[in-house]
Short mmCIF file of N, CA and C in Angstrom, two decimals:
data_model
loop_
_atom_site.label_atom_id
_atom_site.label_comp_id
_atom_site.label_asym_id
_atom_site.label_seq_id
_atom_site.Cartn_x
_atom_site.Cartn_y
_atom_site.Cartn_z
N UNK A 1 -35.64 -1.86 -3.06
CA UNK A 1 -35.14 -1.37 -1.79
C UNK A 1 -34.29 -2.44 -1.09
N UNK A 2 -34.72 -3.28 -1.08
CA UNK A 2 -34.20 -4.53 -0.73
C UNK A 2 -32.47 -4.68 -0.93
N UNK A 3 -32.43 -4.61 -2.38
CA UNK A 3 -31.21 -4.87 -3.27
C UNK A 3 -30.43 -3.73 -2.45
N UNK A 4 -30.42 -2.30 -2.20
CA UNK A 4 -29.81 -1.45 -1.68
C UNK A 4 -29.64 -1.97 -0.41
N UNK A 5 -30.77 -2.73 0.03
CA UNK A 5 -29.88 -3.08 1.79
C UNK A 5 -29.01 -3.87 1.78
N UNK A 6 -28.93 -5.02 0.46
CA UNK A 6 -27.93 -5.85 0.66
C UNK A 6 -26.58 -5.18 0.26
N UNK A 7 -26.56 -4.01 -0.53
CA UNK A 7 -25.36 -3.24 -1.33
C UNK A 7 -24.35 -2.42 -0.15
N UNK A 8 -25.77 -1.86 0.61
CA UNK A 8 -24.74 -1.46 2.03
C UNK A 8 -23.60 -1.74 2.49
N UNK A 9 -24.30 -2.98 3.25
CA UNK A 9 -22.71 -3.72 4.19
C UNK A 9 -21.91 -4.05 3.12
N UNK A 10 -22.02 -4.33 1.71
CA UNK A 10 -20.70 -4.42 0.55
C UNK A 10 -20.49 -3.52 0.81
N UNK A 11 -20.82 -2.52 0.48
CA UNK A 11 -19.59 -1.21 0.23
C UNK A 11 -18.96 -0.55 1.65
N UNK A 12 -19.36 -1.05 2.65
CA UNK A 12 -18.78 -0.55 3.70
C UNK A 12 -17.70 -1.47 3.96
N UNK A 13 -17.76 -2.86 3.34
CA UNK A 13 -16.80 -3.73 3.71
C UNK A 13 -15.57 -3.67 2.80
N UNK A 14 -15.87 -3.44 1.54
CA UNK A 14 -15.16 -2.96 0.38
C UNK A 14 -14.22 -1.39 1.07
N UNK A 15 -14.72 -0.39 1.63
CA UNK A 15 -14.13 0.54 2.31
C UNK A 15 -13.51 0.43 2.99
N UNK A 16 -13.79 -0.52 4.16
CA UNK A 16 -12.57 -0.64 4.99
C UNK A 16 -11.85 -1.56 4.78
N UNK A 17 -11.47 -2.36 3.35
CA UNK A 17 -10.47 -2.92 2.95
C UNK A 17 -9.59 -2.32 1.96
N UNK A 18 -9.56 -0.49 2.13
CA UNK A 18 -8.87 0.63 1.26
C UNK A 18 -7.41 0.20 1.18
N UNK A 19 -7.01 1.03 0.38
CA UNK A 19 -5.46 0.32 0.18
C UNK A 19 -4.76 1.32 1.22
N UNK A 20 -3.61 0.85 1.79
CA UNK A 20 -3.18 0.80 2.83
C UNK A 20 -2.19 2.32 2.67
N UNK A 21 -2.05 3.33 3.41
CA UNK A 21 -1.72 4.24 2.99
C UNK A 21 0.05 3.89 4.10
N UNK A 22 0.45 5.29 3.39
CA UNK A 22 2.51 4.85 3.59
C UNK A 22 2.55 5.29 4.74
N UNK A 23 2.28 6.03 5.52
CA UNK A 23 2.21 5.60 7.13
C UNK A 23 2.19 4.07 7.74
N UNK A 24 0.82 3.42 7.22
CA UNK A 24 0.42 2.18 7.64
C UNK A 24 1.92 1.13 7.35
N UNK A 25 2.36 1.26 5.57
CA UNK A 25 3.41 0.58 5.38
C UNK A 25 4.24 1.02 6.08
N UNK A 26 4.72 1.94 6.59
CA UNK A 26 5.93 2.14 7.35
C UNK A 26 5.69 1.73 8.57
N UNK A 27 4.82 1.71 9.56
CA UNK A 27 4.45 1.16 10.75
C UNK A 27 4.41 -0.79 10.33
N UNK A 28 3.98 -1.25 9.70
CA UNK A 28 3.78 -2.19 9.12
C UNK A 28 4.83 -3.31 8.00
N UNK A 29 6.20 -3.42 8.49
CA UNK A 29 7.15 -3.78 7.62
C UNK A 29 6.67 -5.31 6.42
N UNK A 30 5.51 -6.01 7.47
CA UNK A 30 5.33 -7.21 6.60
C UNK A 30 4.30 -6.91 5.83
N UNK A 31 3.61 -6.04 6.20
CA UNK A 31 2.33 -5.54 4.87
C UNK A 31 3.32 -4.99 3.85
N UNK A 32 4.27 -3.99 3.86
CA UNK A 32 4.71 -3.76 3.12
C UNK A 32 5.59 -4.53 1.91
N UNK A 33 6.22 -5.56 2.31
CA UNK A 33 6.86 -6.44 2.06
C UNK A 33 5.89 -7.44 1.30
N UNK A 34 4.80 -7.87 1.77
CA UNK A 34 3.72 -8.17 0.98
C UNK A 34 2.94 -7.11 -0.27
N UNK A 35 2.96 -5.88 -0.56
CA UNK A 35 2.55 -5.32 -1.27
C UNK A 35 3.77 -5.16 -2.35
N UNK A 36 4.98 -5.31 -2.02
CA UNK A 36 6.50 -4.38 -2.92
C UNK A 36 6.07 -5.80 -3.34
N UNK A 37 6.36 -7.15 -2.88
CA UNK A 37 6.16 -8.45 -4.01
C UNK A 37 4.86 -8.27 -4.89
N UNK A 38 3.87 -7.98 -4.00
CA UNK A 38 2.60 -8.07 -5.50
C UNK A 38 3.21 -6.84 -6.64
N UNK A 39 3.85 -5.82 -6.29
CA UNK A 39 3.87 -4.88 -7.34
C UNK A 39 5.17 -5.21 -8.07
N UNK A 40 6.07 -5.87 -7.55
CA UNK A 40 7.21 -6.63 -8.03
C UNK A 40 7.09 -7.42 -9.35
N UNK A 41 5.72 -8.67 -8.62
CA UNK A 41 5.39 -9.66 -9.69
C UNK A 41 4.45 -8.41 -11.10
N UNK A 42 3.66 -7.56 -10.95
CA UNK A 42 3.25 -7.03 -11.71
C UNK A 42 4.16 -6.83 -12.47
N UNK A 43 4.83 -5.72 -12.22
CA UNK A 43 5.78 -5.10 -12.98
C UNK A 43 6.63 -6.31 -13.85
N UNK A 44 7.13 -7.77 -13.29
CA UNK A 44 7.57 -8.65 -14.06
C UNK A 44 6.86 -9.15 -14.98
N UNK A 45 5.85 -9.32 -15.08
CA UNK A 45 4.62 -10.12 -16.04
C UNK A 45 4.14 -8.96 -17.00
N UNK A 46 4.39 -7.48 -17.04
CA UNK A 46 4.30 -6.32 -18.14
C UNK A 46 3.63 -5.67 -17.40
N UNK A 47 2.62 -5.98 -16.35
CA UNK A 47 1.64 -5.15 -16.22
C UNK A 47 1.58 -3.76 -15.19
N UNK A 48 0.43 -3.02 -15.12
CA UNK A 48 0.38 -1.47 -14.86
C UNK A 48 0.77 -1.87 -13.47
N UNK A 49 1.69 -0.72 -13.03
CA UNK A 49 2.03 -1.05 -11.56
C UNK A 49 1.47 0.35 -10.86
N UNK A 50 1.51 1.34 -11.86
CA UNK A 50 0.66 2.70 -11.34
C UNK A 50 -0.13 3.00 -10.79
N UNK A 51 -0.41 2.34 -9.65
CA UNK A 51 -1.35 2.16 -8.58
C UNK A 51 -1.42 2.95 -7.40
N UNK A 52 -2.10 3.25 -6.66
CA UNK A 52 -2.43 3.74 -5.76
C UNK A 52 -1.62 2.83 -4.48
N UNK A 53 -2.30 1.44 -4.24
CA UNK A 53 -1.24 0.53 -3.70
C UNK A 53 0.91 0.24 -3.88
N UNK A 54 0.91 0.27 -5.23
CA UNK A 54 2.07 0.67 -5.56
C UNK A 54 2.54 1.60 -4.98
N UNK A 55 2.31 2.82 -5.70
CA UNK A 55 2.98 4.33 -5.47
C UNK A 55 3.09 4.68 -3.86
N UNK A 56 2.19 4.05 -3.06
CA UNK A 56 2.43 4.29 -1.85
C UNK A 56 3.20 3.39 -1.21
N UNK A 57 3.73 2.09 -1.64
CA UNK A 57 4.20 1.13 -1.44
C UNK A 57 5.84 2.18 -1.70
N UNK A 58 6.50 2.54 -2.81
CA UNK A 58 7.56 3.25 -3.31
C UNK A 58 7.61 4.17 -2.49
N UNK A 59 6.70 5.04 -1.93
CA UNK A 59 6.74 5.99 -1.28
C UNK A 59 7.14 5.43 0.09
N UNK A 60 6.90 4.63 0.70
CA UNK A 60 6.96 4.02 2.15
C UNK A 60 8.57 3.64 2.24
N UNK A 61 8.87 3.17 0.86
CA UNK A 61 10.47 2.68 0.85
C UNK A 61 11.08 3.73 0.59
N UNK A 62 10.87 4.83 0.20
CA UNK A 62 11.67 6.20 -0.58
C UNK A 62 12.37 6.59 1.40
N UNK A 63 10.55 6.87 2.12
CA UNK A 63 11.00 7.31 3.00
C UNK A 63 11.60 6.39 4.38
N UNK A 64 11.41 5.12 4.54
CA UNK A 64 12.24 4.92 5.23
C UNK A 64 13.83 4.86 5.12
N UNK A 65 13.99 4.82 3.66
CA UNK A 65 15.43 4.77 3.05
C UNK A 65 16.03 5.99 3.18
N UNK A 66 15.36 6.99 3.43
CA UNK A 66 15.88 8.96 3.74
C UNK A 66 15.89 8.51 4.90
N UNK A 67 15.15 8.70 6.35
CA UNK A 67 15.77 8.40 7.59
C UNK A 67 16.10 7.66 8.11
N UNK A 68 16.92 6.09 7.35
CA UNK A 68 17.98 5.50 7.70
C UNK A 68 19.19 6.15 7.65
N UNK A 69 19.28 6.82 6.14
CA UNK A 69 20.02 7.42 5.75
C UNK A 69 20.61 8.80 6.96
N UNK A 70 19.24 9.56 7.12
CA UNK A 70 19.49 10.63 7.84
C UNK A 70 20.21 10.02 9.07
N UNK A 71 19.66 9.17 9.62
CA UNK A 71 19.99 8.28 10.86
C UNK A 71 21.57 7.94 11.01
N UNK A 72 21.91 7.23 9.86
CA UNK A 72 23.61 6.74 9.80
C UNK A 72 24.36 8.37 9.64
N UNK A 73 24.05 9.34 9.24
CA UNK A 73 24.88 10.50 8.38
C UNK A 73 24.47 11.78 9.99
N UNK A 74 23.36 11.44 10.76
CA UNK A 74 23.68 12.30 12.15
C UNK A 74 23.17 13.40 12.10
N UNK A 75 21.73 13.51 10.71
CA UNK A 75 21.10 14.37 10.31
C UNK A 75 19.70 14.78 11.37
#
């Protein structure tokens, strides 16, 4: 029983250190900028970039890059 009380506060602390969803990166330009380099260096060294952190990282840049876009074009 014991062991489960200490497992608790891990996994609640582990939870609220979830990966950061593309809202957050878009509100957030230097988190983001910190995550596109970690998935940057992945992707240079071979490895899986198919991440949850990633993909939302791409996603955060997809869309601020559409309403800049929309923004300059008067959309």
């Amino acid at each position: 029983m014991k062991k489960l009380l200490a497992l608790v506060p891990l996994a609640l602390l582990l939870t609220a250190c979830g990966t950061a969803t593309v809202e957050e990166l878009i509100e957030d330009p230097d988190k983001l900028a910190k995550v596109n380099e970690k998935c940057s260096t992945l992707m240079m060294q071979g490895k899986n970039t198919d991440t949850e952190e990633c993909n939302n990282a791409r996603e955060a840049i997809n869309q601020m890059t559409s309403n800049m876009l929309k923004g300059f074009l008067g959309k």
